[in-house]
């Protein structure tokens, strides 16, 4: 199923800088012409993220993690700004190549690859790819012996909401040397080291420690006759409005200057959510309501039903994480009530708010906005129970257009 409809692709609204996402949302819902949930995607927010990154970490090239949000307009915006791309599958590689990205600007960043996908990478010349285990090396030797390999090491932030180390990464202490020796024996070219400290709630000092761990792998490689020229510091960078890439950048730059002073070593990162999380707002209409009466009016709970769901846009809800819910119609100073917001499907786990949120009295036909919902939302969405995926209404500032 395509995640972008024809209407999505023709709907980039060019706005003046005085027009906010909120203004656009109000205009849409007040038009009376929409019933279905929709995202507003602010492409200028993505442009700004790129500019902020370049200022914060000028030495580190970004390879956007396509899995995070592969909407065409997002990808086209990033392509136009000259980014590289982290692809995890044949489809992702195909998509980026079709948008004019040269194979040299793609890293096939999946340490365990399907054979047919590896074969495709060889056919189209996506040479740079990660690995973390011995059997993968035999597959690569067979299918793509001239690939440029990047050894993914395990270095998790223990506080990360979504750690990846249980699934991927070679142990720097016990596995790295053996794997590099194997690469030597097989005559494979290893060009560098990568890690991913996990997504969500990641900490700067973990990037610093992981960079130091990668330095040791560079040294082990050198002892075995390799001259690595690539360090890939992965993703995990927060893109929420309250976070600061310049602070993270300062600490990472310092560590890189100390441990990788050689400017000929290329340093890349694979940010996903950093680029897109704050660019998307999801808007949905309340179509049904229940009122559970308590001892008094303040204790009674409002239960609202919407047409989004944890299966089609808010999958993070299934992991117990929720985004902030804001009524589109401002009701400043209004009384708030304990409320629960449910998703569209008949599944009992399909709750799109935390157990209780405080909301003003909402009526059927009112709209709710879920802010900062650009990452791992649309890309994971399914039309379970026959509920369509929300459309995307994209906007961009005239100055960026
Ligand atoms: N790189 C790899 C290899 C990943 O697996 C992921 C996410 O799973 C990313 C980059 C993007 O991570 P994030 O969205 O946290 O930046």
mmCIF file of C-alpha atoms and ligand atoms in Angstrom:
data_model
loop_
_atom_site.group_PDB
_atom_site.id
_atom_site.type_symbol
_atom_site.label_atom_id
_atom_site.label_comp_id
_atom_site.label_asym_id
_atom_site.label_seq_id
_atom_site.Cartn_x
_atom_site.Cartn_y
_atom_site.Cartn_z
ATOM 1 C CA UNK A 1 0.000 0.000 0.000
ATOM 2 C CA UNK A 2 1.364 3.396 -0.927
ATOM 3 C CA UNK A 3 1.713 5.713 2.041
ATOM 4 C CA UNK A 4 1.241 8.814 -0.053
ATOM 5 C CA UNK A 5 -1.772 9.512 -2.166
ATOM 6 C CA UNK A 6 -1.821 11.592 -5.307
ATOM 7 C CA UNK A 7 -3.536 14.343 -3.332
ATOM 8 C CA UNK A 8 -0.687 14.308 -0.824
ATOM 9 C CA UNK A 9 1.865 14.839 -3.519
ATOM 10 C CA UNK A 10 0.102 17.779 -5.073
ATOM 11 C CA UNK A 11 -0.599 19.474 -1.820
ATOM 12 C CA UNK A 12 2.376 21.601 -0.882
ATOM 13 C CA UNK A 13 0.983 24.829 0.402
ATOM 14 C CA UNK A 14 3.472 27.680 0.199
ATOM 15 C CA UNK A 15 2.938 29.931 3.212
ATOM 16 C CA UNK A 16 4.297 33.246 4.410
ATOM 17 C CA UNK A 17 6.566 33.080 7.459
ATOM 18 C CA UNK A 18 3.818 34.675 9.574
ATOM 19 C CA UNK A 19 1.571 31.629 9.015
ATOM 20 C CA UNK A 20 1.992 28.873 11.612
ATOM 21 C CA UNK A 21 1.146 25.166 11.510
ATOM 22 C CA UNK A 22 -1.690 25.952 13.938
ATOM 23 C CA UNK A 23 -3.122 28.520 11.513
ATOM 24 C CA UNK A 24 -3.051 25.956 8.706
ATOM 25 C CA UNK A 25 -4.751 23.317 10.872
ATOM 26 C CA UNK A 26 -7.490 25.737 11.908
ATOM 27 C CA UNK A 27 -8.092 26.747 8.312
ATOM 28 C CA UNK A 28 -8.464 23.101 7.267
ATOM 29 C CA UNK A 29 -10.790 22.038 10.077
ATOM 30 C CA UNK A 30 -12.851 25.224 9.883
ATOM 31 C CA UNK A 31 -13.391 24.688 6.166
ATOM 32 C CA UNK A 32 -15.929 22.033 7.107
ATOM 33 C CA UNK A 33 -14.754 19.936 4.172
ATOM 34 C CA UNK A 34 -12.730 17.332 6.056
ATOM 35 C CA UNK A 35 -13.747 14.492 8.283
ATOM 36 C CA UNK A 36 -10.698 12.222 8.145
ATOM 37 C CA UNK A 37 -7.532 12.542 10.184
ATOM 38 C CA UNK A 38 -4.604 14.252 8.477
ATOM 39 C CA UNK A 39 -0.993 15.196 9.137
ATOM 40 C CA UNK A 40 0.357 18.657 8.538
ATOM 41 C CA UNK A 41 3.991 18.367 7.521
ATOM 42 C CA UNK A 42 6.067 21.516 7.790
ATOM 43 C CA UNK A 43 8.853 20.998 5.250
ATOM 44 C CA UNK A 44 10.557 24.188 6.459
ATOM 45 C CA UNK A 45 11.058 22.508 9.827
ATOM 46 C CA UNK A 46 13.079 19.822 8.020
ATOM 47 C CA UNK A 47 15.104 22.457 6.158
ATOM 48 C CA UNK A 48 15.854 24.163 9.479
ATOM 49 C CA UNK A 49 16.962 20.873 11.041
ATOM 50 C CA UNK A 50 19.493 20.436 8.249
ATOM 51 C CA UNK A 51 20.807 23.967 8.737
ATOM 52 C CA UNK A 52 21.045 23.466 12.511
ATOM 53 C CA UNK A 53 22.925 20.198 12.059
ATOM 54 C CA UNK A 54 25.406 21.762 9.645
ATOM 55 C CA UNK A 55 26.074 24.534 12.146
ATOM 56 C CA UNK A 56 26.360 22.133 15.096
ATOM 57 C CA UNK A 57 28.478 19.390 13.500
ATOM 58 C CA UNK A 58 29.934 20.644 10.212
ATOM 59 C CA UNK A 59 32.315 17.692 9.939
ATOM 60 C CA UNK A 60 29.576 15.076 10.210
ATOM 61 C CA UNK A 61 27.651 14.261 7.027
ATOM 62 C CA UNK A 62 24.074 13.099 7.505
ATOM 63 C CA UNK A 63 22.708 9.915 5.947
ATOM 64 C CA UNK A 64 18.988 10.153 6.755
ATOM 65 C CA UNK A 65 17.488 6.860 7.997
ATOM 66 C CA UNK A 66 14.750 6.317 5.408
ATOM 67 C CA UNK A 67 12.846 3.883 7.667
ATOM 68 C CA UNK A 68 11.919 6.720 9.993
ATOM 69 C CA UNK A 69 9.577 8.477 7.564
ATOM 70 C CA UNK A 70 9.683 7.651 3.877
ATOM 71 C CA UNK A 71 7.006 10.042 2.667
ATOM 72 C CA UNK A 72 7.985 11.213 -0.824
ATOM 73 C CA UNK A 73 7.893 14.908 0.017
ATOM 74 C CA UNK A 74 10.164 14.370 3.025
ATOM 75 C CA UNK A 75 12.628 12.386 0.941
ATOM 76 C CA UNK A 76 12.548 14.862 -1.944
ATOM 77 C CA UNK A 77 13.251 17.715 0.466
ATOM 78 C CA UNK A 78 16.238 15.874 1.920
ATOM 79 C CA UNK A 79 17.503 14.886 -1.536
ATOM 80 C CA UNK A 80 17.278 18.525 -2.646
ATOM 81 C CA UNK A 81 19.504 19.486 0.293
ATOM 82 C CA UNK A 82 22.129 16.930 -0.747
ATOM 83 C CA UNK A 83 21.895 14.467 2.133
ATOM 84 C CA UNK A 84 23.035 10.859 1.997
ATOM 85 C CA UNK A 85 20.659 8.030 2.964
ATOM 86 C CA UNK A 86 20.678 5.015 5.267
ATOM 87 C CA UNK A 87 18.649 2.278 3.583
ATOM 88 C CA UNK A 88 17.786 -1.027 5.231
ATOM 89 C CA UNK A 89 16.179 -2.905 2.341
ATOM 90 C CA UNK A 90 15.941 -3.292 -1.411
ATOM 91 C CA UNK A 91 12.763 -1.171 -1.522
ATOM 92 C CA UNK A 92 14.416 1.679 0.345
ATOM 93 C CA UNK A 93 17.460 1.588 -1.932
ATOM 94 C CA UNK A 94 15.198 1.463 -4.998
ATOM 95 C CA UNK A 95 13.208 4.422 -3.748
ATOM 96 C CA UNK A 96 16.253 6.585 -3.149
ATOM 97 C CA UNK A 97 17.890 5.655 -6.458
ATOM 98 C CA UNK A 98 14.636 6.538 -8.238
ATOM 99 C CA UNK A 99 14.820 9.982 -6.634
ATOM 100 C CA UNK A 100 18.224 10.518 -8.226
ATOM 101 C CA UNK A 101 20.465 9.724 -5.258
ATOM 102 C CA UNK A 102 23.767 8.227 -6.471
ATOM 103 C CA UNK A 103 24.643 4.786 -5.005
ATOM 104 C CA UNK A 104 27.722 6.331 -3.394
ATOM 105 C CA UNK A 105 25.436 8.411 -1.150
ATOM 106 C CA UNK A 106 23.614 5.368 0.203
ATOM 107 C CA UNK A 107 24.745 3.167 3.065
ATOM 108 C CA UNK A 108 23.022 -0.207 3.245
ATOM 109 C CA UNK A 109 22.881 -0.069 7.021
ATOM 110 C CA UNK A 110 21.401 -3.439 7.865
ATOM 111 C CA UNK A 111 23.900 -5.783 9.490
ATOM 112 C CA UNK A 112 21.891 -8.892 8.543
ATOM 113 C CA UNK A 113 20.756 -8.756 4.946
ATOM 114 C CA UNK A 114 18.317 -10.809 2.865
ATOM 115 C CA UNK A 115 20.165 -12.471 0.001
ATOM 116 C CA UNK A 116 17.975 -10.941 -2.702
ATOM 117 C CA UNK A 117 18.482 -7.488 -1.197
ATOM 118 C CA UNK A 118 22.236 -7.986 -1.074
ATOM 119 C CA UNK A 119 22.154 -9.109 -4.701
ATOM 120 C CA UNK A 120 20.231 -5.958 -5.588
ATOM 121 C CA UNK A 121 22.821 -3.784 -3.794
ATOM 122 C CA UNK A 122 25.525 -5.452 -5.902
ATOM 123 C CA UNK A 123 23.556 -4.915 -9.128
ATOM 124 C CA UNK A 124 22.972 -1.216 -8.529
ATOM 125 C CA UNK A 125 26.382 -0.529 -6.947
ATOM 126 C CA UNK A 126 25.396 0.363 -3.375
ATOM 127 C CA UNK A 127 28.807 -0.638 -2.072
ATOM 128 C CA UNK A 128 28.840 0.651 1.478
ATOM 129 C CA UNK A 129 27.174 -1.744 3.943
ATOM 130 C CA UNK A 130 27.314 -2.748 7.577
ATOM 131 C CA UNK A 131 27.912 -6.204 9.060
ATOM 132 C CA UNK A 132 28.257 -7.584 12.586
ATOM 133 C CA UNK A 133 28.776 -11.337 12.278
ATOM 134 C CA UNK A 134 30.837 -13.991 10.551
ATOM 135 C CA UNK A 135 28.124 -15.683 8.469
ATOM 136 C CA UNK A 136 27.198 -12.341 6.937
ATOM 137 C CA UNK A 137 30.760 -12.133 5.639
ATOM 138 C CA UNK A 138 30.370 -15.371 3.684
ATOM 139 C CA UNK A 139 27.154 -14.058 2.111
ATOM 140 C CA UNK A 140 28.891 -10.842 1.138
ATOM 141 C CA UNK A 141 31.953 -12.696 -0.175
ATOM 142 C CA UNK A 142 29.666 -14.750 -2.413
ATOM 143 C CA UNK A 143 27.270 -12.035 -3.621
ATOM 144 C CA UNK A 144 29.268 -8.807 -3.514
ATOM 145 C CA UNK A 145 32.986 -9.411 -2.832
ATOM 146 C CA UNK A 146 33.954 -5.822 -3.654
ATOM 147 C CA UNK A 147 31.563 -4.289 -1.130
ATOM 148 C CA UNK A 148 32.957 -1.688 1.259
ATOM 149 C CA UNK A 149 32.245 -2.998 4.713
ATOM 150 C CA UNK A 150 31.500 -1.096 7.891
ATOM 151 C CA UNK A 151 31.747 -3.062 11.126
ATOM 152 C CA UNK A 152 28.770 -2.317 13.374
ATOM 153 C CA UNK A 153 29.726 -2.525 17.014
ATOM 154 C CA UNK A 154 27.364 -2.785 19.967
ATOM 155 C CA UNK A 155 27.260 0.292 22.154
ATOM 156 C CA UNK A 156 23.866 0.893 23.757
ATOM 157 C CA UNK A 157 22.685 3.768 25.865
ATOM 158 C CA UNK A 158 21.174 1.847 28.806
ATOM 159 C CA UNK A 159 18.554 4.612 29.176
ATOM 160 C CA UNK A 160 17.423 4.506 25.548
ATOM 161 C CA UNK A 161 13.698 3.899 25.032
ATOM 162 C CA UNK A 162 14.407 1.699 22.014
ATOM 163 C CA UNK A 163 17.824 0.015 22.374
ATOM 164 C CA UNK A 164 19.175 -1.938 19.411
ATOM 165 C CA UNK A 165 22.119 -3.789 20.960
ATOM 166 C CA UNK A 166 20.121 -6.910 21.761
ATOM 167 C CA UNK A 167 19.684 -7.431 18.043
ATOM 168 C CA UNK A 168 22.660 -5.862 16.306
ATOM 169 C CA UNK A 169 26.306 -5.063 16.826
ATOM 170 C CA UNK A 170 29.516 -7.004 17.463
ATOM 171 C CA UNK A 171 30.889 -6.888 20.971
ATOM 172 C CA UNK A 172 33.917 -4.548 20.858
ATOM 173 C CA UNK A 173 35.806 -6.616 23.435
ATOM 174 C CA UNK A 174 35.106 -10.172 22.374
ATOM 175 C CA UNK A 175 34.108 -10.243 18.709
ATOM 176 C CA UNK A 176 35.735 -7.407 16.813
ATOM 177 C CA UNK A 177 39.251 -8.761 16.422
ATOM 178 C CA UNK A 178 38.030 -12.179 15.294
ATOM 179 C CA UNK A 179 35.688 -10.649 12.712
ATOM 180 C CA UNK A 180 38.373 -8.376 11.306
ATOM 181 C CA UNK A 181 40.746 -11.325 11.032
ATOM 182 C CA UNK A 182 38.026 -13.184 9.104
ATOM 183 C CA UNK A 183 37.629 -10.208 6.770
ATOM 184 C CA UNK A 184 41.371 -10.281 6.137
ATOM 185 C CA UNK A 185 41.318 -14.009 5.365
ATOM 186 C CA UNK A 186 38.389 -13.564 2.988
ATOM 187 C CA UNK A 187 40.053 -10.596 1.296
ATOM 188 C CA UNK A 188 37.149 -8.271 2.071
ATOM 189 C CA UNK A 189 37.555 -4.524 2.229
ATOM 190 C CA UNK A 190 36.567 -3.000 5.561
ATOM 191 C CA UNK A 191 36.396 0.794 5.442
ATOM 192 C CA UNK A 192 35.193 1.698 8.909
ATOM 193 C CA UNK A 193 33.123 1.324 12.027
ATOM 194 C CA UNK A 194 29.529 2.150 12.946
ATOM 195 C CA UNK A 195 27.337 2.052 16.024
ATOM 196 C CA UNK A 196 23.805 3.064 17.027
ATOM 197 C CA UNK A 197 23.312 3.876 20.685
ATOM 198 C CA UNK A 198 19.514 3.410 20.497
ATOM 199 C CA UNK A 199 16.544 5.663 19.846
ATOM 200 C CA UNK A 200 14.770 7.996 22.223
ATOM 201 C CA UNK A 201 16.150 9.382 25.478
ATOM 202 C CA UNK A 202 19.778 9.012 24.359
ATOM 203 C CA UNK A 203 22.602 10.745 26.189
ATOM 204 C CA UNK A 204 25.511 12.727 24.831
ATOM 205 C CA UNK A 205 28.123 11.010 26.979
ATOM 206 C CA UNK A 206 27.154 7.658 25.453
ATOM 207 C CA UNK A 207 27.977 9.007 21.978
ATOM 208 C CA UNK A 208 31.326 10.128 23.381
ATOM 209 C CA UNK A 209 32.068 6.719 24.925
ATOM 210 C CA UNK A 210 30.969 4.943 21.757
ATOM 211 C CA UNK A 211 33.280 7.134 19.657
ATOM 212 C CA UNK A 212 36.158 6.173 21.965
ATOM 213 C CA UNK A 213 35.188 2.487 21.594
ATOM 214 C CA UNK A 214 35.185 2.941 17.811
ATOM 215 C CA UNK A 215 38.682 4.445 18.016
ATOM 216 C CA UNK A 216 39.902 1.204 19.584
ATOM 217 C CA UNK A 217 38.360 -0.742 16.714
ATOM 218 C CA UNK A 218 40.200 1.535 14.269
ATOM 219 C CA UNK A 219 43.427 0.686 16.116
ATOM 220 C CA UNK A 220 42.682 -3.051 16.054
ATOM 221 C CA UNK A 221 42.015 -2.721 12.331
ATOM 222 C CA UNK A 222 45.330 -0.937 11.839
ATOM 223 C CA UNK A 223 47.172 -3.778 13.629
ATOM 224 C CA UNK A 224 45.618 -6.148 11.109
ATOM 225 C CA UNK A 225 46.680 -3.971 8.176
ATOM 226 C CA UNK A 226 43.456 -2.030 7.573
ATOM 227 C CA UNK A 227 43.375 1.733 7.106
ATOM 228 C CA UNK A 228 39.795 2.613 8.061
ATOM 229 C CA UNK A 229 38.485 5.848 6.636
ATOM 230 C CA UNK A 230 34.876 6.003 7.862
ATOM 231 C CA UNK A 231 33.275 6.481 11.255
ATOM 232 C CA UNK A 232 29.465 6.207 11.361
ATOM 233 C CA UNK A 233 27.965 7.443 14.635
ATOM 234 C CA UNK A 234 24.443 6.196 13.829
ATOM 235 C CA UNK A 235 21.153 7.783 14.863
ATOM 236 C CA UNK A 236 19.328 8.426 18.113
ATOM 237 C CA UNK A 237 19.571 12.241 18.000
ATOM 238 C CA UNK A 238 16.554 13.926 19.503
ATOM 239 C CA UNK A 239 14.625 16.196 17.193
ATOM 240 C CA UNK A 240 11.974 17.321 19.664
ATOM 241 C CA UNK A 241 11.428 21.045 19.969
ATOM 242 C CA UNK A 242 12.916 21.258 23.451
ATOM 243 C CA UNK A 243 16.180 19.530 22.538
ATOM 244 C CA UNK A 244 19.358 21.197 21.367
ATOM 245 C CA UNK A 245 21.506 19.693 18.654
ATOM 246 C CA UNK A 246 24.159 22.351 19.264
ATOM 247 C CA UNK A 247 24.821 21.074 22.803
ATOM 248 C CA UNK A 248 25.089 17.452 21.667
ATOM 249 C CA UNK A 249 27.184 18.632 18.736
ATOM 250 C CA UNK A 250 29.683 20.468 20.918
ATOM 251 C CA UNK A 251 30.406 17.376 22.998
ATOM 252 C CA UNK A 252 30.617 15.074 19.969
ATOM 253 C CA UNK A 253 32.885 17.515 18.095
ATOM 254 C CA UNK A 254 35.249 17.650 21.075
ATOM 255 C CA UNK A 255 35.523 13.871 21.270
ATOM 256 C CA UNK A 256 35.994 13.560 17.536
ATOM 257 C CA UNK A 257 38.721 16.212 17.496
ATOM 258 C CA UNK A 258 40.519 14.318 20.236
ATOM 259 C CA UNK A 259 40.129 10.766 18.940
ATOM 260 C CA UNK A 260 39.767 11.315 15.193
ATOM 261 C CA UNK A 261 41.908 14.365 14.465
ATOM 262 C CA UNK A 262 42.769 13.123 10.946
ATOM 263 C CA UNK A 263 40.469 15.192 8.665
ATOM 264 C CA UNK A 264 40.667 12.597 5.898
ATOM 265 C CA UNK A 265 38.552 10.229 7.998
ATOM 266 C CA UNK A 266 34.989 10.726 6.861
ATOM 267 C CA UNK A 267 32.433 10.946 9.642
ATOM 268 C CA UNK A 268 28.773 10.290 9.010
ATOM 269 C CA UNK A 269 25.622 9.900 11.107
ATOM 270 C CA UNK A 270 22.286 8.232 10.361
ATOM 271 C CA UNK A 271 19.716 10.461 12.050
ATOM 272 C CA UNK A 272 16.095 9.530 11.495
ATOM 273 C CA UNK A 273 13.779 11.098 14.004
ATOM 274 C CA UNK A 274 15.997 14.195 14.388
ATOM 275 C CA UNK A 275 14.951 15.367 10.936
ATOM 276 C CA UNK A 276 11.248 14.609 10.961
ATOM 277 C CA UNK A 277 9.739 14.269 14.419
ATOM 278 C CA UNK A 278 8.803 17.918 14.940
ATOM 279 C CA UNK A 279 7.794 18.529 11.318
ATOM 280 C CA UNK A 280 4.582 16.509 11.593
ATOM 281 C CA UNK A 281 1.395 17.208 13.520
ATOM 282 C CA UNK A 282 -1.459 14.728 13.377
ATOM 283 C CA UNK A 283 -5.006 16.024 13.579
ATOM 284 C CA UNK A 284 -8.098 13.939 14.221
ATOM 285 C CA UNK A 285 -11.774 14.586 14.833
ATOM 286 C CA UNK A 286 -13.693 13.252 17.812
ATOM 287 C CA UNK A 287 -16.537 11.237 16.337
ATOM 288 C CA UNK A 288 -17.958 9.672 19.483
ATOM 289 C CA UNK A 289 -17.985 10.379 23.174
ATOM 290 C CA UNK A 290 -18.951 8.745 26.477
ATOM 291 C CA UNK A 291 -19.240 10.319 29.861
ATOM 292 C CA UNK A 292 -18.509 8.118 32.902
ATOM 293 C CA UNK A 293 -20.047 9.827 35.879
ATOM 294 C CA UNK A 294 -18.073 9.949 39.114
ATOM 295 C CA UNK A 295 -18.993 11.093 42.620
ATOM 296 C CA UNK A 296 -18.994 14.665 41.447
ATOM 297 C CA UNK A 297 -18.626 16.415 38.113
ATOM 298 C CA UNK A 298 -14.832 16.950 38.512
ATOM 299 C CA UNK A 299 -14.226 13.238 38.989
ATOM 300 C CA UNK A 300 -16.240 12.044 36.043
ATOM 301 C CA UNK A 301 -14.223 10.854 33.074
ATOM 302 C CA UNK A 302 -14.689 11.801 29.454
ATOM 303 C CA UNK A 303 -13.980 9.116 26.900
ATOM 304 C CA UNK A 304 -13.376 10.243 23.340
ATOM 305 C CA UNK A 305 -13.166 8.177 20.157
ATOM 306 C CA UNK A 306 -11.142 9.286 17.121
ATOM 307 C CA UNK A 307 -10.318 7.884 13.667
ATOM 308 C CA UNK A 308 -6.563 7.500 14.192
ATOM 309 C CA UNK A 309 -5.167 4.428 15.907
ATOM 310 C CA UNK A 310 -2.075 2.895 17.423
ATOM 311 C CA UNK A 311 -1.963 0.745 14.295
ATOM 312 C CA UNK A 312 -2.137 3.499 11.722
ATOM 313 C CA UNK A 313 -0.155 6.392 13.173
ATOM 314 C CA UNK A 314 0.540 6.144 16.897
ATOM 315 C CA UNK A 315 2.313 2.832 17.170
ATOM 316 C CA UNK A 316 4.529 4.270 19.912
ATOM 317 C CA UNK A 317 1.417 4.005 22.096
ATOM 318 C CA UNK A 318 1.826 0.229 22.025
ATOM 319 C CA UNK A 319 5.204 0.676 23.760
ATOM 320 C CA UNK A 320 3.677 2.904 26.411
ATOM 321 C CA UNK A 321 4.917 6.217 24.973
ATOM 322 C CA UNK A 322 2.520 8.965 23.992
ATOM 323 C CA UNK A 323 2.763 12.394 22.460
ATOM 324 C CA UNK A 324 1.105 15.492 23.779
ATOM 325 C CA UNK A 325 -2.535 16.020 22.799
ATOM 326 C CA UNK A 326 -3.720 19.552 22.199
ATOM 327 C CA UNK A 327 -7.306 20.593 21.416
ATOM 328 C CA UNK A 328 -7.343 22.506 18.134
ATOM 329 C CA UNK A 329 -9.999 24.870 19.446
ATOM 330 C CA UNK A 330 -8.212 26.848 22.129
ATOM 331 C CA UNK A 331 -10.057 27.000 25.413
ATOM 332 C CA UNK A 332 -7.695 28.903 27.641
ATOM 333 C CA UNK A 333 -8.671 28.943 31.278
ATOM 334 C CA UNK A 334 -11.412 26.377 30.682
ATOM 335 C CA UNK A 335 -12.095 23.672 33.242
ATOM 336 C CA UNK A 336 -10.218 20.438 32.449
ATOM 337 C CA UNK A 337 -11.441 16.886 33.108
ATOM 338 C CA UNK A 338 -9.787 13.478 33.326
ATOM 339 C CA UNK A 339 -10.128 12.108 29.806
ATOM 340 C CA UNK A 340 -9.111 9.104 27.753
ATOM 341 C CA UNK A 341 -8.710 9.180 23.992
ATOM 342 C CA UNK A 342 -9.207 5.947 22.066
ATOM 343 C CA UNK A 343 -8.270 4.905 18.554
ATOM 344 C CA UNK A 344 -10.587 3.917 15.749
ATOM 345 C CA UNK A 345 -10.235 0.141 15.695
ATOM 346 C CA UNK A 346 -12.118 -2.452 17.694
ATOM 347 C CA UNK A 347 -8.888 -3.578 19.362
ATOM 348 C CA UNK A 348 -8.877 -3.134 23.129
ATOM 349 C CA UNK A 349 -5.264 -1.923 23.201
ATOM 350 C CA UNK A 350 -6.015 0.876 20.771
ATOM 351 C CA UNK A 351 -5.759 3.784 23.190
ATOM 352 C CA UNK A 352 -4.041 6.856 21.717
ATOM 353 C CA UNK A 353 -3.649 8.821 24.952
ATOM 354 C CA UNK A 354 -2.081 7.852 28.254
ATOM 355 C CA UNK A 355 -4.613 6.286 30.602
ATOM 356 C CA UNK A 356 -5.791 9.692 31.697
ATOM 357 C CA UNK A 357 -5.100 13.125 30.249
ATOM 358 C CA UNK A 358 -6.580 16.405 31.334
ATOM 359 C CA UNK A 359 -8.599 17.999 28.558
ATOM 360 C CA UNK A 360 -11.281 20.658 28.443
ATOM 361 C CA UNK A 361 -14.778 19.453 27.640
ATOM 362 C CA UNK A 362 -14.687 18.293 24.027
ATOM 363 C CA UNK A 363 -17.704 17.653 21.851
ATOM 364 C CA UNK A 364 -18.334 15.360 18.901
ATOM 365 C CA UNK A 365 -16.937 17.169 15.871
ATOM 366 C CA UNK A 366 -14.097 18.862 17.811
ATOM 367 C CA UNK A 367 -10.509 18.220 16.709
ATOM 368 C CA UNK A 368 -7.421 17.093 18.594
ATOM 369 C CA UNK A 369 -3.808 17.634 17.504
ATOM 370 C CA UNK A 370 -0.952 15.239 18.308
ATOM 371 C CA UNK A 371 2.266 17.190 18.017
ATOM 372 C CA UNK A 372 5.782 16.071 17.043
ATOM 373 C CA UNK A 373 4.646 12.852 15.445
ATOM 374 C CA UNK A 374 6.867 12.677 12.348
ATOM 375 C CA UNK A 375 9.014 9.685 13.208
ATOM 376 C CA UNK A 376 8.043 6.019 13.030
ATOM 377 C CA UNK A 377 4.389 6.961 12.580
ATOM 378 C CA UNK A 378 3.444 7.054 8.912
ATOM 379 C CA UNK A 379 6.242 4.628 7.973
ATOM 380 C CA UNK A 380 4.816 1.902 10.223
ATOM 381 C CA UNK A 381 1.136 2.627 9.644
ATOM 382 C CA UNK A 382 -1.295 -0.062 8.487
ATOM 383 C CA UNK A 383 -4.976 0.187 7.556
ATOM 384 C CA UNK A 384 -5.994 -2.380 10.196
ATOM 385 C CA UNK A 385 -9.750 -2.717 10.631
ATOM 386 C CA UNK A 386 -10.337 -0.742 7.436
ATOM 387 C CA UNK A 387 -9.327 2.649 8.756
ATOM 388 C CA UNK A 388 -7.425 4.640 6.162
ATOM 389 C CA UNK A 389 -4.035 6.173 6.830
ATOM 390 C CA UNK A 390 -4.118 9.900 7.472
ATOM 391 C CA UNK A 391 -3.324 12.079 4.442
ATOM 392 C CA UNK A 392 -0.391 14.464 4.499
ATOM 393 C CA UNK A 393 -0.914 18.163 3.934
ATOM 394 C CA UNK A 394 2.547 19.647 3.394
ATOM 395 C CA UNK A 395 3.452 23.282 3.852
ATOM 396 C CA UNK A 396 6.652 25.213 3.251
ATOM 397 C CA UNK A 397 7.709 28.800 3.886
ATOM 398 C CA UNK A 398 7.938 30.907 0.773
ATOM 399 C CA UNK A 399 11.616 31.636 1.546
ATOM 400 C CA UNK A 400 12.474 27.893 1.487
ATOM 401 C CA UNK A 401 10.331 27.015 -1.533
HETATM 402 N N1 LIG B 1 20.428 3.780 11.722
HETATM 403 C C1 LIG B 1 20.037 2.520 11.995
HETATM 404 C C2 LIG B 1 20.919 1.417 11.595
HETATM 405 C C3 LIG B 1 18.816 2.284 12.650
HETATM 406 O O1 LIG B 1 18.439 1.019 12.933
HETATM 407 C C4 LIG B 1 17.998 3.386 12.997
HETATM 408 C C5 LIG B 1 16.730 3.177 13.695
HETATM 409 O O2 LIG B 1 16.312 2.094 14.017
HETATM 410 C C6 LIG B 1 18.437 4.687 12.653
HETATM 411 C C7 LIG B 1 19.656 4.843 12.026
HETATM 412 C C8 LIG B 1 17.633 5.898 12.973
HETATM 413 O O3 LIG B 1 17.543 6.108 14.330
HETATM 414 P P1 LIG B 1 16.869 7.401 14.946
HETATM 415 O O4 LIG B 1 15.553 7.571 14.313
HETATM 416 O O5 LIG B 1 16.808 7.142 16.397
HETATM 417 O O6 LIG B 1 17.786 8.551 14.634
#
